[in-house]
Tab-separated table of C-alpha atoms in Angstrom:
chain	number	residue	atom	x	y	z
L	1	GLN	CA	0.000	0.000	0.000
L	2	VAL	CA	1.473	3.310	-1.094
L	3	GLN	CA	1.681	5.905	1.660
L	4	LEU	CA	2.658	9.558	1.468
L	5	GLN	CA	3.736	11.814	4.308
L	6	GLU	CA	4.271	15.548	4.152
L	7	SER	CA	6.851	17.229	6.361
L	8	GLY	CA	8.077	20.767	6.872
L	9	PRO	CA	7.583	23.896	8.970
L	10	GLY	CA	4.063	24.742	10.040
L	11	LEU	CA	4.830	28.462	10.280
L	12	VAL	CA	6.452	30.611	7.612
L	13	LYS	CA	7.056	34.365	7.687
L	14	PRO	CA	5.701	36.628	4.947
L	15	SER	CA	8.086	37.078	1.994
L	16	GLU	CA	9.996	33.915	2.915
L	17	THR	CA	10.006	30.546	1.137
L	18	LEU	CA	7.705	27.702	2.097
L	19	SER	CA	9.444	24.329	1.834
L	20	LEU	CA	7.734	20.959	2.148
L	21	THR	CA	8.847	17.404	1.469
L	22	CYS	CA	6.718	14.381	0.673
L	23	THR	CA	8.119	10.957	1.522
L	24	VAL	CA	6.685	8.034	-0.421
L	25	SER	CA	6.669	4.578	1.161
L	26	GLY	CA	5.272	1.236	0.084
L	27	GLY	CA	6.138	1.856	-3.550
L	28	SER	CA	8.664	3.460	-5.842
L	29	ILE	CA	8.521	7.044	-6.978
L	30	ARG	CA	9.600	5.788	-10.401
L	31	SER	CA	7.208	5.858	-13.347
L	32	TYR	CA	4.616	8.132	-11.787
L	33	TYR	CA	3.670	11.782	-11.630
L	34	TRP	CA	3.554	13.359	-8.170
L	35	SER	CA	1.384	16.352	-7.279
L	36	TRP	CA	1.103	19.093	-4.719
L	37	ILE	CA	-2.379	20.386	-3.938
L	38	ARG	CA	-3.489	22.865	-1.305
L	39	GLN	CA	-6.674	23.916	0.440
L	40	PRO	CA	-6.898	27.334	2.103
L	41	PRO	CA	-9.138	27.493	5.176
L	42	GLY	CA	-12.788	27.480	4.160
L	43	LYS	CA	-11.979	27.190	0.463
L	44	GLY	CA	-11.690	24.497	-2.151
L	45	LEU	CA	-8.802	22.460	-3.506
L	46	GLU	CA	-6.173	24.132	-5.682
L	47	TRP	CA	-3.704	22.199	-7.825
L	48	ILE	CA	-0.190	23.588	-7.409
L	49	GLY	CA	1.723	21.414	-9.818
L	50	TYR	CA	3.223	18.019	-10.492
L	51	ILE	CA	6.520	16.427	-11.344
L	52	TYR	CA	7.315	13.272	-13.261
L	53	TYR	CA	9.898	11.015	-11.658
L	54	SER	CA	12.299	11.956	-14.428
L	55	GLY	CA	12.110	15.588	-13.322
L	56	SER	CA	9.780	17.208	-15.849
L	57	THR	CA	7.284	19.558	-14.222
L	58	ASN	CA	3.984	21.323	-14.837
L	59	TYR	CA	2.781	24.164	-12.636
L	60	ASN	CA	-0.436	26.077	-12.037
L	61	PRO	CA	0.001	29.274	-14.102
L	62	SER	CA	-1.219	31.390	-11.186
L	63	LEU	CA	1.669	30.141	-9.028
L	64	LYS	CA	4.257	29.319	-11.669
L	65	SER	CA	6.550	32.262	-10.980
L	66	ARG	CA	6.921	31.245	-7.329
L	67	VAL	CA	6.819	27.423	-7.414
L	68	THR	CA	9.532	24.825	-7.739
L	69	ILE	CA	8.841	21.094	-7.427
L	70	SER	CA	11.772	18.702	-7.380
L	71	VAL	CA	12.295	14.967	-6.923
L	72	ASP	CA	14.933	12.923	-5.105
L	73	MET	CA	14.673	9.345	-6.314
L	74	SER	CA	17.406	8.142	-3.975
L	75	LYS	CA	15.230	9.113	-1.011
L	76	ASN	CA	11.864	8.362	-2.665
L	77	GLN	CA	10.851	11.946	-1.968
L	78	PHE	CA	9.609	14.968	-3.834
L	79	SER	CA	9.545	18.533	-2.607
L	80	LEU	CA	7.731	21.840	-2.947
L	81	LYS	CA	9.181	25.310	-2.656
L	82	LEU	CA	6.913	28.350	-2.801
L	83	SER	CA	8.684	31.685	-2.620
L	84	SER	CA	7.583	35.151	-1.489
L	85	VAL	CA	4.673	33.817	0.534
L	86	THR	CA	1.834	35.945	1.846
L	87	ALA	CA	-1.127	35.267	4.103
L	88	ALA	CA	-2.995	34.059	1.018
L	89	ASP	CA	-0.665	31.048	0.932
L	90	THR	CA	-1.918	29.844	4.316
L	91	ALA	CA	-3.417	26.442	3.578
L	92	ARG	CA	-3.314	22.742	4.203
L	93	TYR	CA	-0.838	21.326	1.707
L	94	TYR	CA	-1.290	17.808	0.354
L	95	CYS	CA	1.044	15.648	-1.677
L	96	ALA	CA	-0.473	12.987	-3.892
L	97	ARG	CA	0.354	10.409	-6.537
L	98	HIS	CA	-0.937	11.583	-9.902
L	99	GLU	CA	-1.940	8.615	-12.041
L	100	GLY	CA	-2.864	8.698	-15.719
L	101	GLY	CA	-0.783	11.490	-17.187
L	102	ARG	CA	-1.807	15.095	-17.645
L	103	ASN	CA	-5.535	14.281	-17.505
L	104	GLY	CA	-4.906	12.025	-14.568
L	105	TRP	CA	-6.247	11.655	-11.071
L	106	CYS	CA	-4.769	11.509	-7.586
L	107	ASP	CA	-5.159	8.029	-6.204
L	108	TYR	CA	-3.015	8.232	-3.074
L	109	TRP	CA	-2.826	11.265	-0.802
L	110	GLY	CA	-0.837	12.313	2.205
L	111	GLN	CA	-2.741	13.410	5.283
L	112	GLY	CA	-1.833	17.029	4.603
L	113	THR	CA	0.109	19.569	6.584
L	114	LEU	CA	-1.141	22.968	7.675
L	115	VAL	CA	1.149	25.838	6.802
L	116	THR	CA	0.397	29.242	8.279
L	117	VAL	CA	2.030	32.380	6.945
L	118	THR	CA	2.428	34.804	9.812
L	119	SER	CA	4.985	37.235	11.158
W	1	GLN	CA	-14.107	31.528	-9.463
W	2	SER	CA	-13.317	27.903	-10.341
W	3	VAL	CA	-12.950	26.767	-13.931
W	4	LEU	CA	-15.225	23.852	-13.032
W	5	THR	CA	-18.533	24.892	-11.459
W	6	GLN	CA	-20.198	22.838	-8.754
W	7	PRO	CA	-23.251	23.674	-6.628
W	8	PRO	CA	-22.089	24.853	-3.194
W	9	SER	CA	-24.407	22.449	-1.417
W	10	VAL	CA	-26.819	19.577	-1.898
W	11	SER	CA	-28.836	17.596	0.598
W	12	GLY	CA	-30.891	14.460	0.845
W	13	ALA	CA	-32.510	12.130	3.330
W	14	PRO	CA	-31.078	8.730	4.187
W	15	GLY	CA	-31.816	6.230	1.442
W	16	GLN	CA	-32.395	8.873	-1.214
W	17	ARG	CA	-30.421	9.568	-4.377
W	18	VAL	CA	-28.518	12.795	-4.911
W	19	THR	CA	-26.495	14.079	-7.823
W	20	ILE	CA	-23.692	16.621	-7.907
W	21	SER	CA	-22.922	18.392	-11.151
W	22	CYS	CA	-19.599	19.685	-12.413
W	23	THR	CA	-19.915	22.097	-15.313
W	24	GLY	CA	-16.901	22.945	-17.435
W	25	SER	CA	-16.252	24.169	-20.950
W	26	SER	CA	-14.688	23.225	-24.269
W	27	SER	CA	-11.222	23.630	-22.792
W	28	ASN	CA	-11.720	20.872	-20.244
W	29	ILE	CA	-14.592	18.384	-19.882
W	30	GLY	CA	-16.240	19.471	-23.133
W	31	GLY	CA	-12.956	19.069	-24.956
W	32	GLY	CA	-12.903	15.360	-24.248
W	33	TYR	CA	-10.978	15.444	-21.006
W	34	ASP	CA	-12.016	13.102	-18.237
W	35	ALA	CA	-13.571	14.100	-14.937
W	36	HIS	CA	-12.569	12.614	-11.614
W	37	TRP	CA	-14.313	12.858	-8.255
W	38	TYR	CA	-13.084	13.032	-4.686
W	39	GLN	CA	-14.732	12.805	-1.283
W	40	ARG	CA	-13.291	14.749	1.621
W	41	LEU	CA	-14.661	13.703	4.981
W	42	PRO	CA	-14.187	16.196	7.822
W	43	GLY	CA	-10.612	16.234	9.045
W	44	THR	CA	-9.315	13.797	6.458
W	45	ALA	CA	-7.486	13.930	3.155
W	46	PRO	CA	-9.468	13.718	-0.080
W	47	LYS	CA	-10.258	10.205	-1.259
W	48	LEU	CA	-10.590	9.216	-4.903
W	49	LEU	CA	-14.181	8.143	-5.649
W	50	ILE	CA	-14.414	8.079	-9.445
W	51	TYR	CA	-11.736	8.326	-12.127
W	52	GLY	CA	-12.052	8.520	-15.884
W	53	ASN	CA	-15.659	9.735	-15.622
W	54	THR	CA	-17.181	6.409	-14.633
W	55	ASN	CA	-14.604	4.146	-12.991
W	56	ARG	CA	-14.614	3.254	-9.300
W	57	PRO	CA	-11.372	2.375	-7.516
W	58	SER	CA	-11.340	-0.846	-5.572
W	59	GLY	CA	-13.173	-0.449	-2.275
W	60	VAL	CA	-15.532	2.335	-3.334
W	61	PRO	CA	-19.143	1.186	-2.953
W	62	ASP	CA	-21.248	0.896	-6.102
W	63	ARG	CA	-23.639	3.422	-4.543
W	64	PHE	CA	-21.278	5.973	-6.078
W	65	SER	CA	-21.353	6.401	-9.843
W	66	GLY	CA	-20.137	8.959	-12.345
W	67	SER	CA	-21.226	10.111	-15.760
W	68	LYS	CA	-20.261	12.683	-18.355
W	69	SER	CA	-22.233	14.481	-21.054
W	70	GLY	CA	-21.085	17.401	-23.139
W	71	THR	CA	-19.330	19.978	-20.982
W	72	SER	CA	-20.540	18.495	-17.690
W	73	ALA	CA	-19.898	15.560	-15.436
W	74	SER	CA	-22.047	14.252	-12.605
W	75	LEU	CA	-21.600	12.222	-9.459
W	76	ALA	CA	-24.595	10.222	-8.255
W	77	ILE	CA	-24.940	8.742	-4.790
W	78	THR	CA	-27.763	6.291	-4.188
W	79	GLY	CA	-28.951	4.854	-0.888
W	80	LEU	CA	-27.660	7.920	0.927
W	81	GLN	CA	-26.057	7.202	4.297
W	82	ALA	CA	-25.093	9.468	7.192
W	83	GLU	CA	-21.410	8.726	6.591
W	84	ASP	CA	-21.684	10.181	3.077
W	85	GLU	CA	-21.884	13.647	4.591
W	86	ALA	CA	-18.733	15.267	3.218
W	87	ASP	CA	-17.348	17.689	0.657
W	88	TYR	CA	-17.139	16.445	-2.929
W	89	TYR	CA	-14.794	17.794	-5.606
W	90	CYS	CA	-14.518	17.221	-9.323
W	91	GLN	CA	-11.235	17.521	-11.216
W	92	SER	CA	-10.224	17.595	-14.860
W	93	TYR	CA	-7.529	18.898	-17.191
W	94	ASP	CA	-7.802	22.327	-18.782
W	95	THR	CA	-5.987	23.186	-22.009
W	96	ARG	CA	-6.064	26.942	-21.417
W	97	LEU	CA	-4.344	26.504	-18.057
W	98	SER	CA	-2.296	23.534	-19.268
W	99	GLY	CA	-2.885	21.801	-15.979
W	100	SER	CA	-5.275	20.170	-13.582
W	101	VAL	CA	-8.265	22.066	-12.256
W	102	PHE	CA	-10.659	21.385	-9.407
W	103	GLY	CA	-14.254	22.383	-8.963
W	104	GLY	CA	-15.120	24.624	-6.045
W	105	GLY	CA	-16.535	21.719	-4.071
W	106	THR	CA	-20.019	20.682	-2.974
W	107	LYS	CA	-21.039	20.106	0.618
W	108	LEU	CA	-23.405	17.166	0.946
W	109	THR	CA	-25.700	17.225	3.954
W	110	VAL	CA	-27.595	14.097	4.937
W	111	LEU	CA	-30.809	15.257	6.552
């Protein structure tokens, strides 16, 4: 059974960079796409972007200038960096396995981690 | 404003059937791209309910079904149960955004 676990700081200061890591267990990161998705308090889900295990990426255009997703196959992990954060970036951040290519779906999810942007 | 439009809320009594719509456009569902559905129970991560418009992952009860027509997709839940009370989200691919998009979510209340 594939399991995903997000890790990283729960508090980030405005203008700084949010950094999260997703550790995949129970399966290899190889041959799949891996997504980051977030949900601000009281709002819906927002796709941030995904990375293929080979390193190719696709980002939400609204966040593209601030987002970097990377993969570390040796650790079976992938990571999210979001720069110049503001209060609007406060959200629960989920990592997920993205099956089926660009029109794919997320079949395994992490439990999510709440990140609050505050001074 | 989400690219995929869902009703903010729906409700039904136990045992009834409810449907949740997800309306898109020619750049996503209407352009031949599949819709997928997720259930998010309070305090938990989203769970995949339907993928590829109509397919149920292993373990999802057959009370849940999906369909697609034109620029819209729908999720139907029959034999409504109290534990179905949750938020439901649709997802697809959008060519204008060149990425995945989610609907705004629908809160299902079991009366």
